[in-house]
Short mmCIF file of C-alpha atoms in Angstrom, two decimals:
data_model
loop_
_atom_site.label_atom_id
_atom_site.label_comp_id
_atom_site.label_asym_id
_atom_site.label_seq_id
_atom_site.Cartn_x
_atom_site.Cartn_y
_atom_site.Cartn_z
CA MET A 119 32.84 315.97 114.65
CA ARG A 120 31.78 312.82 116.64
CA MET A 121 28.55 311.34 115.69
CA THR A 122 27.19 308.13 117.30
CA GLY A 123 24.89 305.80 115.43
CA TRP A 124 25.62 302.41 114.08
CA PHE A 125 29.29 303.17 114.76
CA ASP A 126 31.50 306.41 115.48
CA ILE A 127 32.10 308.75 112.49
CA LEU A 128 35.49 310.21 113.40
CA SER A 129 35.74 311.93 110.16
CA LEU A 130 34.22 312.53 106.67
CA ASP A 131 37.18 314.27 105.13
CA LYS A 132 38.10 311.47 102.73
CA LEU A 133 37.57 307.78 101.94
CA LYS A 134 40.53 306.77 103.77
CA MET A 135 39.44 308.27 106.86
CA GLN A 136 40.28 307.39 110.45
CA GLU A 137 37.61 304.79 111.04
CA ASP A 138 35.89 303.22 114.03
CA LYS A 139 36.94 299.55 113.11
CA ALA A 140 35.49 298.06 116.24
CA GLY A 141 32.33 300.01 115.88
CA LEU A 142 31.72 298.94 112.34
CA GLU A 143 32.43 295.15 113.05
CA ASP A 144 29.82 295.48 115.94
CA ALA A 145 27.39 297.26 113.63
CA LEU A 146 27.92 294.31 110.93
CA ARG A 147 27.21 291.70 113.61
CA ASN A 148 24.02 293.64 114.86
CA LEU A 149 22.98 293.54 111.26
CA GLU A 150 23.56 289.84 110.96
CA SER A 151 21.80 289.31 113.87
CA LEU A 152 18.62 291.10 112.36
CA VAL A 153 18.90 288.94 109.30
CA GLN A 154 19.16 286.03 111.42
CA ALA A 155 16.02 286.83 113.29
CA GLU A 156 14.18 286.75 109.82
CA VAL A 157 15.77 283.46 109.17
CA ALA A 158 14.42 282.08 112.59
CA GLN A 159 10.94 283.07 111.39
CA GLY A 160 11.32 280.92 108.20
CA ILE A 161 12.60 283.28 105.59
CA PRO A 162 16.03 282.27 103.94
CA SER A 163 18.47 285.04 104.31
CA LYS A 164 19.11 284.96 100.53
CA ARG A 165 15.62 286.28 100.25
CA VAL A 166 16.45 289.55 102.59
CA LEU A 167 17.33 292.83 100.93
CA VAL A 168 19.46 295.15 103.23
CA ALA A 169 19.26 298.79 102.57
CA GLY A 170 20.45 302.10 104.23
CA PHE A 171 20.96 305.86 103.88
CA SER A 172 24.10 307.51 104.83
CA GLN A 173 25.66 305.82 107.72
CA GLY A 174 23.04 303.03 107.43
CA GLY A 175 24.11 302.61 104.09
CA ALA A 176 27.84 302.18 104.92
CA VAL A 177 26.57 299.30 107.12
CA ALA A 178 24.38 297.80 104.37
CA LEU A 179 27.57 297.66 102.06
CA LEU A 180 29.50 296.07 105.14
CA MET A 181 26.91 293.09 104.58
CA LEU A 182 28.82 292.15 101.44
CA ARG A 183 31.68 290.81 103.69
CA SER A 184 29.12 288.71 105.72
CA HIS A 185 29.13 284.82 105.39
CA THR A 186 25.30 285.20 105.48
CA GLN A 187 24.16 285.56 101.97
CA VAL A 188 21.49 288.11 101.30
CA ALA A 189 19.13 288.90 98.21
CA ALA A 190 20.61 292.52 97.49
CA VAL A 191 22.34 295.29 99.20
CA LEU A 192 21.16 299.16 98.55
CA GLY A 193 23.14 302.03 99.78
CA MET A 194 22.10 305.57 99.34
CA SER A 195 24.22 308.76 99.77
CA THR A 196 26.95 306.51 101.43
CA TRP A 197 30.49 305.18 101.03
CA LEU A 198 32.54 301.96 101.40
CA PRO A 199 33.99 301.67 104.94
CA LEU A 200 36.86 299.64 105.70
CA ALA A 201 37.82 299.81 102.01
CA ASP A 202 41.43 298.67 102.63
CA GLU A 203 40.18 295.69 104.79
CA GLN A 204 40.00 292.48 102.52
CA PRO A 205 38.09 290.71 101.49
CA LEU A 206 35.35 293.55 100.64
CA ILE A 207 32.93 290.53 99.39
CA SER A 208 32.65 287.07 100.98
CA ALA A 209 32.34 284.12 98.70
CA GLU A 210 28.65 283.87 99.80
CA ASN A 211 27.78 287.41 98.53
CA GLN A 212 30.15 287.43 95.45
CA ASN A 213 27.00 287.60 93.22
CA THR A 214 24.66 289.56 95.55
CA PRO A 215 23.60 292.55 93.33
CA VAL A 216 24.31 296.02 94.62
CA LEU A 217 22.70 299.47 94.00
CA MET A 218 24.41 302.72 95.03
CA CYS A 219 22.43 306.09 94.71
CA HIS A 220 24.27 309.39 95.25
CA GLY A 221 23.48 313.17 94.60
CA ASN A 222 26.38 314.84 92.77
CA ALA A 223 25.80 317.96 95.16
CA ASP A 224 26.06 315.96 98.32
CA GLN A 225 28.16 318.04 100.83
CA VAL A 226 28.05 315.62 103.77
CA VAL A 227 29.07 312.34 102.00
CA ARG A 228 30.83 313.71 99.14
CA TYR A 229 29.93 312.22 95.66
CA ALA A 230 33.60 311.40 95.07
CA TYR A 231 33.45 309.10 97.95
CA GLY A 232 30.68 307.19 96.54
CA GLN A 233 32.38 307.28 92.99
CA GLU A 234 35.67 305.74 94.72
CA SER A 235 33.45 303.08 96.57
CA LEU A 236 31.94 302.09 93.20
CA GLN A 237 35.33 301.42 91.78
CA ARG A 238 36.48 299.42 94.86
CA LEU A 239 33.41 297.29 94.63
CA LYS A 240 33.76 296.88 90.89
CA ALA A 241 37.26 295.80 91.30
CA ALA A 242 36.27 293.12 94.01
CA GLY A 243 33.80 291.74 91.51
CA ALA A 244 30.39 292.95 92.92
CA PRO A 245 27.66 293.20 90.28
CA ILE A 246 26.92 296.69 91.03
CA ASP A 247 24.92 299.59 89.60
CA PHE A 248 25.52 303.30 90.26
CA LYS A 249 22.81 305.94 90.02
CA THR A 250 23.82 309.75 89.95
CA TYR A 251 21.22 312.43 90.63
CA HIS A 252 22.08 315.92 89.46
CA GLY A 253 21.83 318.79 91.91
CA LEU A 254 20.73 316.62 94.62
CA GLY A 255 22.36 316.99 98.02
CA HIS A 256 22.38 314.62 101.09
CA SER A 257 18.97 313.76 100.49
CA VAL A 258 16.41 311.63 98.43
CA ASP A 259 14.32 312.84 95.23
CA PRO A 260 11.35 311.20 93.32
CA LYS A 261 13.61 309.74 90.46
CA GLU A 262 15.65 308.17 93.13
CA VAL A 263 12.79 306.67 94.84
CA GLU A 264 11.62 305.26 91.36
CA ASP A 265 15.07 303.69 91.02
CA ILE A 266 14.86 302.12 94.44
CA THR A 267 11.38 300.79 94.02
CA SER A 268 12.43 299.11 90.55
CA PHE A 269 15.56 297.62 92.32
CA ILE A 270 13.56 296.23 95.50
CA THR A 271 10.87 294.74 93.32
CA LYS A 272 13.32 293.03 91.11
CA HIS A 273 15.46 291.62 93.96
CA ALA A 274 12.79 291.24 96.66
CA TYR A 275 9.80 290.03 94.82
CA GLU A 276 10.95 288.77 91.28
CA ALA A 277 14.38 287.33 92.40
CA PRO A 278 12.63 285.14 95.38
CA GLN A 279 10.67 283.13 92.70
CA ALA A 280 13.76 282.59 90.82
CA ALA A 281 15.43 281.40 93.98
CA VAL A 282 12.58 279.00 94.62
CA GLU A 283 12.94 277.38 91.37
CA GLU A 284 16.77 277.16 91.82
CA GLU A 285 16.28 275.68 95.30
CA GLN A 286 13.90 272.88 93.58
CA GLU A 287 16.97 271.69 91.63
CA GLY A 288 18.88 271.12 94.95
CA PRO A 289 18.02 268.96 97.99
CA GLN A 290 14.18 268.71 98.51
CA SER A 291 12.84 268.52 102.03
CA PHE A 292 9.63 270.58 102.18
CA ALA A 293 6.56 268.52 102.35
CA THR A 294 3.37 270.02 101.25
CA PRO A 295 1.76 272.55 104.01
CA ILE A 296 -1.44 271.37 105.39
CA GLU A 297 -2.88 274.68 104.28
CA LYS A 298 -3.12 273.40 100.58
CA LEU A 299 -6.29 271.46 101.63
CA GLN A 300 -7.92 274.81 101.73
CA GLU A 301 -7.84 274.81 98.04
CA PHE A 302 -9.85 271.69 98.10
CA GLY A 303 -12.69 273.03 100.24
CA ILE A 304 -11.47 271.96 103.66
CA ALA A 305 -12.43 274.79 106.16
CA ALA A 306 -9.34 276.89 107.62
CA VAL A 307 -10.71 276.11 111.39
CA ASP A 308 -10.35 272.21 110.65
CA VAL A 309 -6.80 273.06 109.08
CA LYS A 310 -5.94 274.80 112.32
CA LYS A 311 -7.25 271.89 114.31
CA LEU A 312 -4.92 269.49 112.58
CA LYS A 313 -1.88 271.85 113.06
CA GLU A 314 -2.59 272.06 116.69
CA ASN A 315 -2.54 268.04 117.02
CA GLY A 316 0.81 268.10 115.09
CA ILE A 317 -0.33 267.43 111.58
CA HIS A 318 1.45 270.02 109.41
CA SER A 319 1.75 268.51 106.15
CA VAL A 320 -0.58 266.93 103.54
CA GLU A 321 1.71 263.83 103.92
CA SER A 322 1.34 263.44 107.48
CA LEU A 323 -2.54 263.69 107.14
CA ALA A 324 -2.51 260.97 104.43
CA HIS A 325 -0.16 258.64 106.57
CA SER A 326 -2.14 259.11 109.74
CA ASN A 327 -4.29 256.41 111.17
CA LYS A 328 -7.98 257.38 110.99
CA ARG A 329 -8.72 256.25 114.22
CA ASP A 330 -6.21 258.59 115.84
CA LEU A 331 -7.64 261.49 113.76
CA ILE A 332 -11.06 260.96 114.83
CA LEU A 333 -9.98 261.35 118.60
CA MET A 334 -8.99 264.78 117.82
CA LYS A 335 -11.23 267.10 119.48
CA GLY A 336 -13.69 268.85 116.81
CA LEU A 337 -13.14 266.50 113.99
CA SER A 338 -16.02 264.11 113.07
CA GLU A 339 -15.55 260.76 111.29
CA ALA A 340 -17.12 262.58 108.10
CA LYS A 341 -14.66 265.39 108.42
CA VAL A 342 -11.77 263.14 108.67
CA ASP A 343 -12.88 261.08 105.68
CA LYS A 344 -13.32 264.17 103.54
CA MET A 345 -9.71 265.44 104.49
CA GLN A 346 -7.96 262.28 104.03
CA LYS A 347 -9.86 261.70 100.56
CA GLU A 348 -8.46 264.99 99.55
CA SER A 349 -4.89 264.29 100.91
CA PHE A 350 -4.86 260.99 99.05
CA LYS A 351 -5.28 263.04 95.73
CA LEU A 352 -1.95 264.72 96.46
CA VAL A 353 -0.11 261.97 98.07
CA HIS A 354 0.73 258.60 96.34
CA MET A 355 -0.45 255.70 98.54
CA GLY A 356 -0.62 252.83 96.15
CA PHE A 357 2.00 250.40 94.41
CA THR A 358 4.86 251.66 92.28
CA THR A 359 7.55 250.04 90.46
CA ALA A 360 11.14 249.27 91.81
CA SER A 361 12.65 251.34 89.15
CA CYS A 362 10.55 254.51 90.44
CA ILE A 363 11.83 253.80 93.93
CA MET A 364 15.40 253.50 92.92
CA GLU A 365 15.24 256.64 90.97
CA SER A 366 13.63 258.65 93.75
CA ARG A 367 16.34 257.26 96.05
CA LYS A 368 18.83 259.22 94.01
CA ASP A 369 17.52 262.15 95.59
CA ASN A 370 18.75 261.12 99.08
CA ILE A 371 22.14 262.62 100.31
CA ARG A 372 24.61 261.58 102.64
CA ILE A 373 26.04 263.77 105.29
CA SER A 374 29.75 263.48 105.99
CA THR A 375 30.72 262.35 109.60
CA GLY A 376 34.02 264.23 109.24
CA CYS A 377 36.05 260.89 109.15
CA LYS A 378 36.81 259.68 105.89
CA ASP A 379 37.13 255.91 107.11
CA LEU A 380 33.66 255.99 108.73
CA ASP A 381 32.20 257.87 105.62
CA ASN A 382 33.57 255.06 103.43
CA ILE A 383 31.97 252.21 105.31
CA LEU A 384 28.97 254.21 105.27
CA GLU A 385 29.28 255.03 101.43
CA GLY A 386 29.12 258.53 101.72
CA GLY A 387 28.04 259.36 105.33
CA ILE A 388 24.54 259.40 107.33
CA GLU A 389 21.72 258.72 104.92
CA THR A 390 18.80 261.00 104.66
CA GLY A 391 15.27 259.78 104.69
CA SER A 392 16.05 257.18 107.45
CA ILE A 393 16.98 256.36 110.99
CA THR A 394 20.62 255.71 112.02
CA GLU A 395 21.07 254.47 115.67
CA MET A 396 24.33 254.79 117.40
CA TYR A 397 24.80 252.83 120.53
CA GLY A 398 27.71 252.17 122.88
CA GLU A 399 28.90 252.70 126.66
CA PHE A 400 29.76 256.15 127.79
CA ARG A 401 32.80 258.14 126.19
CA CYS A 402 32.67 256.28 123.14
CA GLY A 403 32.02 259.32 120.91
CA LYS A 404 28.34 259.19 120.33
CA THR A 405 27.56 262.80 121.47
CA GLN A 406 30.89 264.15 119.81
CA LEU A 407 29.47 262.54 116.59
CA CYS A 408 26.22 264.19 116.97
CA HIS A 409 27.82 267.79 117.58
CA THR A 410 29.95 267.22 114.46
CA LEU A 411 27.00 266.27 112.31
CA CYS A 412 25.23 269.24 113.53
CA VAL A 413 27.90 271.47 112.04
CA LEU A 414 28.64 269.37 108.91
CA CYS A 415 24.94 269.15 107.90
CA GLN A 416 24.79 272.97 107.20
CA MET A 417 27.68 272.61 104.50
CA PRO A 418 26.85 272.38 100.68
CA VAL A 419 26.06 268.95 99.36
CA ASP A 420 29.26 268.81 97.22
CA MET A 421 31.33 269.33 100.34
CA GLY A 422 29.46 266.59 102.24
CA GLY A 423 26.69 268.62 103.89
CA GLY A 424 22.87 268.60 103.62
CA GLU A 425 22.34 272.25 103.12
CA GLY A 426 20.03 272.61 105.81
CA LYS A 427 19.57 273.39 109.49
CA ALA A 428 19.92 270.81 112.19
CA MET A 429 17.50 269.96 115.28
CA TYR A 430 18.55 268.51 118.46
CA ILE A 431 16.67 266.94 121.13
CA ASP A 432 18.83 266.40 124.22
CA THR A 433 17.60 264.00 126.98
CA GLU A 434 20.71 263.88 128.96
CA GLY A 435 22.06 267.38 129.14
CA THR A 436 25.09 266.89 127.11
CA PHE A 437 24.64 269.50 124.43
CA ARG A 438 27.37 272.22 124.33
CA PRO A 439 27.07 275.03 121.87
CA GLU A 440 30.53 276.12 122.50
CA ARG A 441 31.58 272.82 121.16
CA LEU A 442 29.55 273.55 117.94
CA VAL A 443 31.48 276.84 117.62
CA GLN A 444 34.95 275.10 118.16
CA ILE A 445 34.00 272.57 115.43
CA ALA A 446 32.67 275.34 113.09
CA GLU A 447 35.67 277.59 113.28
CA GLU A 448 38.03 274.56 112.51
CA TYR A 449 36.07 274.18 109.10
CA GLY A 450 36.34 278.03 108.43
CA MET A 451 32.50 278.42 109.11
CA ASN A 452 30.90 281.38 111.15
CA GLY A 453 30.26 280.04 114.51
CA ASP A 454 27.12 282.41 115.07
CA ASP A 455 25.71 281.39 111.89
CA VAL A 456 26.18 277.71 112.76
CA LEU A 457 24.42 278.33 116.30
CA ASN A 458 21.33 279.96 114.50
CA ASN A 459 20.89 277.18 112.40
CA VAL A 460 20.56 274.69 115.19
CA ALA A 461 17.29 274.36 116.89
CA TYR A 462 17.66 272.82 120.35
CA ALA A 463 15.30 271.63 122.86
CA ARG A 464 15.73 269.69 126.14
CA ALA A 465 13.17 266.78 126.78
CA HIS A 466 12.21 266.45 130.52
CA ASN A 467 10.08 263.19 130.18
CA THR A 468 8.87 260.71 127.60
CA ALA A 469 5.57 262.60 126.94
CA HIS A 470 7.54 265.98 126.48
CA GLN A 471 9.85 264.02 124.15
CA SER A 472 7.00 263.02 121.85
CA GLU A 473 5.39 266.40 122.03
CA LEU A 474 8.68 268.07 120.56
CA LEU A 475 8.20 266.07 117.70
CA MET A 476 4.99 267.76 116.97
CA GLN A 477 6.66 270.93 117.10
CA ALA A 478 9.38 269.87 114.93
CA ALA A 479 6.99 268.95 112.14
CA GLY A 480 5.76 272.60 112.20
CA MET A 481 9.26 273.93 111.95
CA MET A 482 10.21 271.65 109.27
CA THR A 483 7.23 272.72 107.15
CA ASP A 484 8.55 276.27 107.27
CA ALA A 485 12.35 276.01 106.89
CA ARG A 486 14.71 273.54 105.44
CA PHE A 487 16.13 270.98 108.01
CA SER A 488 18.55 268.24 106.89
CA LEU A 489 19.33 266.50 110.21
CA MET A 490 17.41 265.71 113.57
CA ILE A 491 19.27 264.12 116.51
CA VAL A 492 17.84 262.62 119.65
CA ASP A 493 20.47 262.15 122.26
CA SER A 494 19.67 259.68 123.72
CA VAL A 495 16.50 258.23 122.44
CA THR A 496 15.96 255.81 125.49
CA ALA A 497 17.35 257.66 128.54
CA LEU A 498 14.16 258.87 129.87
CA TYR A 499 12.26 255.69 129.19
CA ARG A 500 14.69 253.78 131.37
CA THR A 501 14.00 256.04 134.27
CA GLU A 502 10.38 256.43 133.90
CA TYR A 503 9.21 252.75 133.36
CA ASN A 504 10.44 250.34 135.89
CA GLY A 505 10.50 246.52 135.88
CA ARG A 506 8.85 243.97 133.55
CA GLY A 507 5.43 245.03 134.82
CA GLU A 508 5.91 248.34 132.89
CA LEU A 509 7.94 246.90 130.06
CA SER A 510 5.05 246.54 127.62
CA ALA A 511 3.81 250.19 128.26
CA ARG A 512 7.43 251.23 127.77
CA GLN A 513 7.80 249.46 124.46
CA ILE A 514 4.51 250.76 123.15
CA HIS A 515 5.32 254.33 123.81
CA LEU A 516 8.96 253.87 122.42
CA GLY A 517 7.61 252.46 119.46
CA ARG A 518 5.01 255.34 118.74
CA PHE A 519 8.07 257.64 119.22
CA LEU A 520 10.16 255.91 116.67
CA ARG A 521 7.28 255.66 114.32
CA SER A 522 6.86 259.38 114.44
CA LEU A 523 10.74 260.04 113.84
CA GLN A 524 10.39 257.66 110.82
CA ARG A 525 7.39 259.68 109.49
CA LEU A 526 9.57 263.02 109.92
CA ALA A 527 12.30 261.17 107.95
CA ASP A 528 10.04 260.29 105.14
CA GLU A 529 8.03 263.63 104.89
CA PHE A 530 10.71 266.08 105.02
CA GLY A 531 13.76 264.00 103.68
CA ILE A 532 15.90 264.61 106.90
CA ALA A 533 18.43 262.31 108.46
CA VAL A 534 17.39 261.02 111.76
CA VAL A 535 20.14 260.00 114.15
CA VAL A 536 19.51 258.75 117.59
CA THR A 537 21.92 257.73 120.20
CA ASN A 538 21.24 254.69 122.40
CA GLN A 539 22.51 253.52 125.88
CA VAL A 540 23.52 249.86 126.47
CA VAL A 541 23.24 247.17 128.99
CA ALA A 542 25.31 244.25 129.84
CA ALA A 543 24.35 241.45 127.57
CA ASN A 544 24.83 238.86 130.20
CA LEU A 545 22.22 240.10 132.50
CA ASP A 546 19.53 238.06 130.69
CA GLY A 547 22.01 235.38 129.08
CA GLY A 548 22.09 237.29 125.84
CA GLY A 549 25.29 237.32 123.83
CA GLY A 550 24.75 241.09 122.42
CA MET A 551 24.91 242.16 118.84
CA PHE A 552 28.51 243.65 119.12
CA PRO A 553 30.42 241.03 121.49
CA ALA A 554 33.74 242.60 120.61
CA GLY A 555 32.51 245.84 122.26
CA GLY A 556 32.72 244.52 125.83
CA GLY A 557 29.54 242.16 125.90
CA VAL A 558 26.98 245.01 125.84
CA LYS A 559 23.72 245.28 123.88
CA PRO A 560 21.47 248.29 123.09
CA ILE A 561 18.28 249.31 125.16
CA GLY A 562 14.99 249.03 123.48
CA GLY A 563 14.86 245.39 122.47
CA ASN A 564 13.17 244.50 119.18
CA ILE A 565 11.22 247.65 119.02
CA MET A 566 14.33 249.60 118.65
CA ALA A 567 16.04 247.23 116.45
CA HIS A 568 13.36 247.10 113.85
CA ALA A 569 12.84 250.79 113.80
CA SER A 570 16.45 251.63 112.98
CA THR A 571 17.42 251.56 109.39
CA THR A 572 21.12 251.35 110.08
CA ARG A 573 22.61 250.33 113.46
CA LEU A 574 26.14 251.50 114.49
CA ALA A 575 27.89 250.04 117.56
CA LEU A 576 30.56 252.17 118.96
CA LYS A 577 33.31 251.31 121.44
CA LYS A 578 36.58 252.57 122.78
CA GLY A 579 39.71 251.65 120.69
CA ARG A 580 43.40 251.96 121.49
CA GLY A 581 44.54 255.26 122.82
CA GLU A 582 42.13 258.04 121.87
CA ALA A 583 40.78 256.14 118.98
CA ARG A 584 37.07 254.82 118.76
CA VAL A 585 35.74 251.97 116.70
CA VAL A 586 32.37 251.93 114.96
CA LYS A 587 30.78 248.82 113.42
CA ILE A 588 27.83 248.40 111.01
CA VAL A 589 25.73 246.11 112.80
CA CYS A 590 22.66 246.12 110.63
CA SER A 591 21.55 247.82 107.46
CA PRO A 592 19.48 246.90 104.45
CA SER A 593 22.20 247.82 102.00
CA LEU A 594 25.70 248.12 103.81
CA PRO A 595 27.83 245.00 104.71
CA GLU A 596 28.76 244.59 108.35
CA ARG A 597 32.28 246.30 108.63
CA ASP A 598 34.14 248.56 111.03
CA ALA A 599 36.02 251.89 111.00
CA THR A 600 38.06 253.89 113.40
CA PHE A 601 37.84 257.48 114.06
CA ALA A 602 39.35 260.25 116.54
CA ILE A 603 38.03 263.10 118.33
CA GLU A 604 39.80 266.44 118.16
CA SER A 605 39.02 269.88 118.32
CA LYS A 606 37.34 269.76 114.78
CA GLY A 607 35.12 267.14 116.15
CA VAL A 608 35.01 263.53 114.78
CA THR A 609 37.98 263.07 112.42
CA ASP A 610 40.42 260.57 110.96
CA VAL A 611 42.81 258.62 113.11
CA LYS A 612 46.35 259.94 112.97
CA GLU A 613 48.88 257.19 112.20
#
């Protein structure tokens, strides 16, 4: 008998049947894509419950192998496919609760298959519960529906709240959604107007200039005053003590660059909550470092990551997703998962580049991001603004863009990394900030210099090595490190 659905069922004679392995693996990938579609809507995968009946239940049990963690797995009148293929359960789903329901009169998927599947999953360490329904065939009865309802309620409604509390112990990046103002008497229509103009969080409203808010269509000065008054109740805007600031900075994390030498001079990696600028000539490793950070930022904090997604604004057209997959595989990560956790946009002009930050604020309100990259921050400005006659306008626009970046870093606790181009330092008689790097200086002048928290100058070294130097930082001394670029991205230089 040949039945086609999620995969081909070649036989149902016994658990160790001839199986359509390729079809099963495709089915798992299809299921993972469905879960990732929910993630893209802002729902964390570990709040998604996967369930199925018969063949669908077999695919649901396959989800335990996935590197995408889910809330729970429910299989009804089903069996465990690929039972001899190890591992049955991934590290990510080792603690994922499982419920199997089976009638002992099932003549399609025999009850014995369900029992053997139970033993296999128990041996693999799954937290599994098995419900038997006497006299039930390949169907569902009211008692089973009650058990299913109880399971879903516990793991799709009650468990997510516990997950929220657990997440609050980890890295915090979520700002207060702007909708919170509706609890303080602000009309929903006015909240919508704020969001249409890029104000997605209460913090963003509190930090905004009143003059800019009044210019928004449909918002009078009286409305703006009322909204900001309410936002000031939720966001601290006054003085505090240095000890409080020091305590809050303990929540900042550092994202590994992939190179121990570079991480050491940065005292752990790229700092969240601030802007890190990397400048240098072409082929000095700026974009490769950005690609590496996009992968590593998704790893757990205790492994040098930021436990969040990455956002990439590309102005030069050098972003390559296949490079992310290559780096991810070198680190033992699932390439598809990594790609789905990187939000990419190509900026076509300076106005578009700024508009993308408004979209970014909305996305960061809905999901956990740990990194934003702009590669490069000045490329479009160099081509759109020409000569000294437009220099002032260019610097004002660039300054506003950089200020918006810093606000994102402050409000969402993300690490912002921008790359910058260089110009020959002797064009205007300047000596450059990194003379050892070939007599070049970064574009953007003082506006760029003052906006960057940490400035890193990159240059080519001997052979395939690259050299990076800390040029400016409020807490790190000037020093340099070397790194190499390999298949796993940025890494240590081999002796």
